[in-house]
Amino acid sequence: GQQVMQIPQYQHVQEGEDFTTYCNSSTTLSNIQWYKQRPGGHPVFLIQLVKSGEVKKQKRLTFQFGEAKKNSSLHITATQTTDVGTYFCAGPGAGGTSYGKLTFGQGTILTVHP
Amino acid sequence: GAVVSQHPSRVICKSGTSVKIECRSLDFQATTMFWYRQFPKQSLMLMATSNEGSKATYEQGVEKDKFLINHASLTLSTLTVTSAHPEDSSFYICSASRTDNEQFFGPGTRLTVL
């Protein structure tokens, strides 16, 4: 079935350092979404990328969708302690026609040391 | 943004008992809801897609007789873990989507089976 691979699994940074997490799919994705889950919380939607080569920014977060629409990245500039959490990418679920079905990557757990 | 609630937030039960978890979309109608399971420091694994007025669609490897899903209205889906065992202990999260742009997640239910 369709898989979305995400690396790294863990990332420890000092506050102020940059952070990047990468997502790769074996198949072309019609879109990719990114979610953030704070410790003890639930996933919260960050953004959706649809177009080949698309780049979107949200303050210190930069999201990219590869030209082949098989990979994506999330980059955080100058991390802050509030960035702590797990970042997931998610692609459309394989099979079926379920509206909004997603396949999540493994997630990257970000720890920011003050 | 849309709000999805889940009840209860935490439940502890004895082995062999059944537990019902409710997922409600509070300010929109959701014809489709999704149930996920998440183990500590792991990704979200889709268990099933809940369709209003019809049978749920289960992912491969998920026992439909053990995880009963009912989507009786456009705002309510329930997941019943029948004859729960310690290995069923997990974080169960529901989500609903209004469009194919993003999913709104409930706060999750932490189930502990003794």
GROMACS .gro file of C-alpha atoms in nm:
model
  228
    1GLY     CA    1   0.000   0.000   0.000
    2GLN     CA    2   0.092   0.364  -0.016
    3GLN     CA    3   0.352   0.474   0.235
    4VAL     CA    4   0.475   0.810   0.340
    5MET     CA    5   0.822   0.798   0.493
    6GLN     CA    6   0.935   1.075   0.722
    7ILE     CA    7   1.277   1.153   0.864
    8PRO     CA    8   1.432   1.209   1.106
    9GLN     CA    9   1.235   1.038   1.379
   10TYR     CA   10   1.385   1.260   1.647
   11GLN     CA   11   1.553   1.598   1.639
   12HIS     CA   12   1.704   1.782   1.931
   13VAL     CA   13   1.804   2.143   1.876
   14GLN     CA   14   1.913   2.438   2.080
   15GLU     CA   15   1.673   2.727   2.084
   16GLY     CA   16   1.753   2.951   1.792
   17GLU     CA   17   1.878   2.672   1.566
   18ASP     CA   18   1.696   2.572   1.252
   19PHE     CA   19   1.504   2.248   1.204
   20THR     CA   20   1.394   2.051   0.900
   21THR     CA   21   1.185   1.739   0.859
   22TYR     CA   22   1.149   1.552   0.532
   23CYS     CA   23   0.873   1.343   0.381
   24ASN     CA   24   0.900   1.102   0.091
   25SER     CA   25   0.640   0.901  -0.094
   26SER     CA   26   0.690   0.613  -0.335
   27THR     CA   27   0.401   0.741  -0.543
   28THR     CA   28   0.301   1.082  -0.671
   29LEU     CA   29   0.081   1.266  -0.428
   30SER     CA   30  -0.207   1.485  -0.532
   31ASN     CA   31  -0.142   1.691  -0.222
   32ILE     CA   32   0.041   1.676   0.107
   33GLN     CA   33  -0.060   1.810   0.443
   34TRP     CA   34   0.138   1.894   0.753
   35TYR     CA   35   0.018   1.865   1.111
   36LYS     CA   36   0.166   1.949   1.448
   37GLN     CA   37   0.092   1.756   1.763
   38ARG     CA   38   0.198   1.905   2.094
   39PRO     CA   39   0.291   1.664   2.373
   40GLY     CA   40  -0.031   1.519   2.515
   41GLY     CA   41  -0.238   1.691   2.249
   42HIS     CA   42  -0.399   1.608   1.919
   43PRO     CA   43  -0.282   1.685   1.565
   44VAL     CA   44  -0.352   2.033   1.441
   45PHE     CA   45  -0.357   2.115   1.071
   46LEU     CA   46  -0.078   2.345   0.957
   47ILE     CA   47  -0.098   2.358   0.581
   48GLN     CA   48  -0.176   2.179   0.258
   49LEU     CA   49   0.045   2.185  -0.052
   50VAL     CA   50  -0.102   2.100  -0.388
   51LYS     CA   51   0.112   2.234  -0.670
   52SER     CA   52   0.438   2.092  -0.797
   53GLY     CA   53   0.730   2.290  -0.656
   54GLU     CA   54   0.502   2.487  -0.426
   55VAL     CA   55   0.656   2.682  -0.140
   56LYS     CA   56   0.447   2.829   0.139
   57LYS     CA   57   0.552   3.023   0.445
   58GLN     CA   58   0.392   3.073   0.781
   59LYS     CA   59   0.607   3.309   0.985
   60ARG     CA   60   0.916   3.100   1.070
   61LEU     CA   61   0.782   2.786   0.899
   62THR     CA   62   0.856   2.712   0.534
   63PHE     CA   63   0.684   2.426   0.355
   64GLN     CA   64   0.795   2.285   0.023
   65PHE     CA   65   0.642   2.036  -0.218
   66GLY     CA   66   0.880   1.869  -0.460
   67GLU     CA   67   0.866   1.910  -0.834
   68ALA     CA   68   0.772   1.546  -0.877
   69LYS     CA   69   0.516   1.573  -0.597
   70LYS     CA   70   0.677   1.282  -0.418
   71ASN     CA   71   0.853   1.467  -0.140
   72SER     CA   72   0.799   1.755   0.092
   73SER     CA   73   0.979   1.936   0.369
   74LEU     CA   74   0.903   2.156   0.664
   75HIS     CA   75   1.172   2.398   0.776
   76ILE     CA   76   1.158   2.603   1.094
   77THR     CA   77   1.392   2.898   1.123
   78ALA     CA   78   1.527   2.997   1.463
   79THR     CA   79   1.334   2.745   1.670
   80GLN     CA   80   1.161   2.847   1.989
   81THR     CA   81   1.051   2.635   2.283
   82THR     CA   82   0.694   2.671   2.162
   83ASP     CA   83   0.789   2.472   1.852
   84VAL     CA   84   0.824   2.156   2.059
   85GLY     CA   85   0.605   1.872   1.940
   86THR     CA   86   0.569   1.608   1.673
   87TYR     CA   87   0.539   1.715   1.313
   88PHE     CA   88   0.356   1.485   1.076
   89CYS     CA   89   0.320   1.491   0.704
   90ALA     CA   90   0.018   1.321   0.554
   91GLY     CA   91  -0.076   1.221   0.204
   92PRO     CA   92  -0.406   1.106   0.058
   93GLY     CA   93  -0.494   0.759   0.179
   94ALA     CA   94  -0.450   0.466  -0.054
   95GLY     CA   95  -0.750   0.294  -0.200
   96GLY     CA   96  -1.116   0.370  -0.172
   97THR     CA   97  -1.289   0.699  -0.227
   98SER     CA   98  -1.319   0.808   0.131
   99TYR     CA   99  -1.329   1.178   0.149
  100GLY     CA  100  -1.031   1.313   0.333
  101LYS     CA  101  -0.866   0.978   0.409
  102LEU     CA  102  -0.503   1.035   0.506
  103THR     CA  103  -0.187   0.831   0.540
  104PHE     CA  104   0.045   0.979   0.798
  105GLY     CA  105   0.421   0.973   0.801
  106GLN     CA  106   0.597   0.844   1.110
  107GLY     CA  107   0.641   1.193   1.246
  108THR     CA  108   0.943   1.386   1.367
  109ILE     CA  109   0.961   1.457   1.738
  110LEU     CA  110   1.121   1.796   1.790
  111THR     CA  111   1.280   1.889   2.120
  112VAL     CA  112   1.405   2.242   2.171
  113HIS     CA  113   1.653   2.305   2.449
  114PRO     CA  114   1.643   2.657   2.596
  115GLY     CA  115  -1.189   2.654   1.256
  116ALA     CA  116  -1.419   2.360   1.303
  117VAL     CA  117  -1.442   2.194   1.642
  118VAL     CA  118  -1.449   1.823   1.707
  119SER     CA  119  -1.507   1.693   2.056
  120GLN     CA  120  -1.439   1.353   2.199
  121HIS     CA  121  -1.572   1.189   2.511
  122PRO     CA  122  -1.442   1.061   2.741
  123SER     CA  123  -1.093   1.208   2.738
  124ARG     CA  124  -0.961   0.931   2.956
  125VAL     CA  125  -1.098   0.594   3.058
  126ILE     CA  126  -0.967   0.309   3.266
  127CYS     CA  127  -1.148  -0.020   3.249
  128LYS     CA  128  -1.108  -0.382   3.344
  129SER     CA  129  -1.013  -0.645   3.094
  130GLY     CA  130  -1.318  -0.795   2.924
  131THR     CA  131  -1.538  -0.489   2.946
  132SER     CA  132  -1.653  -0.274   2.655
  133VAL     CA  133  -1.580   0.095   2.620
  134LYS     CA  134  -1.766   0.345   2.403
  135ILE     CA  135  -1.597   0.659   2.273
  136GLU     CA  136  -1.797   0.942   2.120
  137CYS     CA  137  -1.681   1.182   1.854
  138ARG     CA  138  -1.886   1.489   1.773
  139SER     CA  139  -1.848   1.764   1.519
  140LEU     CA  140  -1.979   2.064   1.707
  141ASP     CA  141  -2.024   2.330   1.443
  142PHE     CA  142  -2.041   2.146   1.113
  143GLN     CA  143  -2.190   1.835   0.962
  144ALA     CA  144  -1.949   1.555   0.891
  145THR     CA  145  -2.065   1.284   0.656
  146THR     CA  146  -1.730   1.117   0.706
  147MET     CA  147  -1.530   1.075   1.022
  148PHE     CA  148  -1.212   0.883   1.081
  149TRP     CA  149  -1.087   0.684   1.374
  150TYR     CA  150  -0.715   0.660   1.447
  151ARG     CA  151  -0.508   0.480   1.702
  152GLN     CA  152  -0.179   0.614   1.828
  153PHE     CA  153   0.078   0.440   2.047
  154PRO     CA  154   0.329   0.649   2.245
  155LYS     CA  155   0.577   0.830   2.023
  156GLN     CA  156   0.433   0.670   1.714
  157SER     CA  157   0.230   0.788   1.423
  158LEU     CA  158  -0.144   0.785   1.377
  159MET     CA  159  -0.274   0.463   1.232
  160LEU     CA  160  -0.606   0.484   1.056
  161MET     CA  161  -0.842   0.222   1.189
  162ALA     CA  162  -1.158   0.290   0.999
  163THR     CA  163  -1.362   0.540   0.806
  164SER     CA  164  -1.701   0.611   0.951
  165ASN     CA  165  -1.973   0.696   0.703
  166GLU     CA  166  -2.301   0.848   0.813
  167GLY     CA  167  -2.587   0.611   0.750
  168SER     CA  168  -2.378   0.322   0.627
  169LYS     CA  169  -2.129   0.067   0.746
  170ALA     CA  170  -1.781   0.175   0.840
  171THR     CA  171  -1.487   0.088   0.619
  172TYR     CA  172  -1.211  -0.081   0.815
  173GLU     CA  173  -0.842  -0.077   0.735
  174GLN     CA  174  -0.661  -0.403   0.680
  175GLY     CA  175  -0.584  -0.579   1.004
  176VAL     CA  176  -0.847  -0.401   1.210
  177GLU     CA  177  -1.109  -0.634   1.355
  178LYS     CA  178  -1.451  -0.496   1.279
  179ASP     CA  179  -1.616  -0.712   1.543
  180LYS     CA  180  -1.384  -0.577   1.807
  181PHE     CA  181  -1.397  -0.212   1.712
  182LEU     CA  182  -1.760  -0.133   1.645
  183ILE     CA  183  -1.828   0.195   1.471
  184ASN     CA  184  -2.163   0.365   1.446
  185HIS     CA  185  -2.223   0.691   1.262
  186ALA     CA  186  -2.584   0.754   1.343
  187SER     CA  187  -2.599   1.122   1.258
  188LEU     CA  188  -2.405   1.387   1.071
  189THR     CA  189  -2.246   1.506   1.392
  190LEU     CA  190  -2.182   1.189   1.590
  191SER     CA  191  -1.971   0.882   1.543
  192THR     CA  192  -1.902   0.627   1.813
  193LEU     CA  193  -1.627   0.370   1.852
  194THR     CA  194  -1.690   0.079   2.087
  195VAL     CA  195  -1.396  -0.132   2.192
  196THR     CA  196  -1.555  -0.463   2.279
  197SER     CA  197  -1.409  -0.707   2.528
  198ALA     CA  198  -1.111  -0.482   2.583
  199HIS     CA  199  -0.773  -0.629   2.670
  200PRO     CA  200  -0.452  -0.462   2.791
  201GLU     CA  201  -0.312  -0.461   2.436
  202ASP     CA  202  -0.603  -0.236   2.336
  203SER     CA  203  -0.465   0.035   2.564
  204SER     CA  204  -0.386   0.328   2.340
  205PHE     CA  205  -0.473   0.683   2.242
  206TYR     CA  206  -0.778   0.686   2.016
  207ILE     CA  207  -0.838   0.996   1.807
  208CYS     CA  208  -1.123   1.080   1.575
  209SER     CA  209  -1.125   1.336   1.299
  210ALA     CA  210  -1.371   1.487   1.059
  211SER     CA  211  -1.329   1.676   0.738
  212ARG     CA  212  -1.557   1.934   0.582
  213THR     CA  213  -1.366   1.946   0.257
  214ASP     CA  214  -1.062   1.762   0.135
  215ASN     CA  215  -0.840   2.043   0.255
  216GLU     CA  216  -0.791   1.956   0.617
  217GLN     CA  217  -0.902   1.729   0.892
  218PHE     CA  218  -1.011   1.848   1.232
  219PHE     CA  219  -0.908   1.620   1.510
  220GLY     CA  220  -1.078   1.555   1.837
  221PRO     CA  221  -0.873   1.586   2.157
  222GLY     CA  222  -0.837   1.209   2.180
  223THR     CA  223  -0.931   0.943   2.433
  224ARG     CA  224  -0.667   0.767   2.634
  225LEU     CA  225  -0.780   0.413   2.705
  226THR     CA  226  -0.612   0.205   2.972
  227VAL     CA  227  -0.723  -0.154   3.011
  228LEU     CA  228  -0.617  -0.319   3.334
   0.00000   0.00000   0.00000
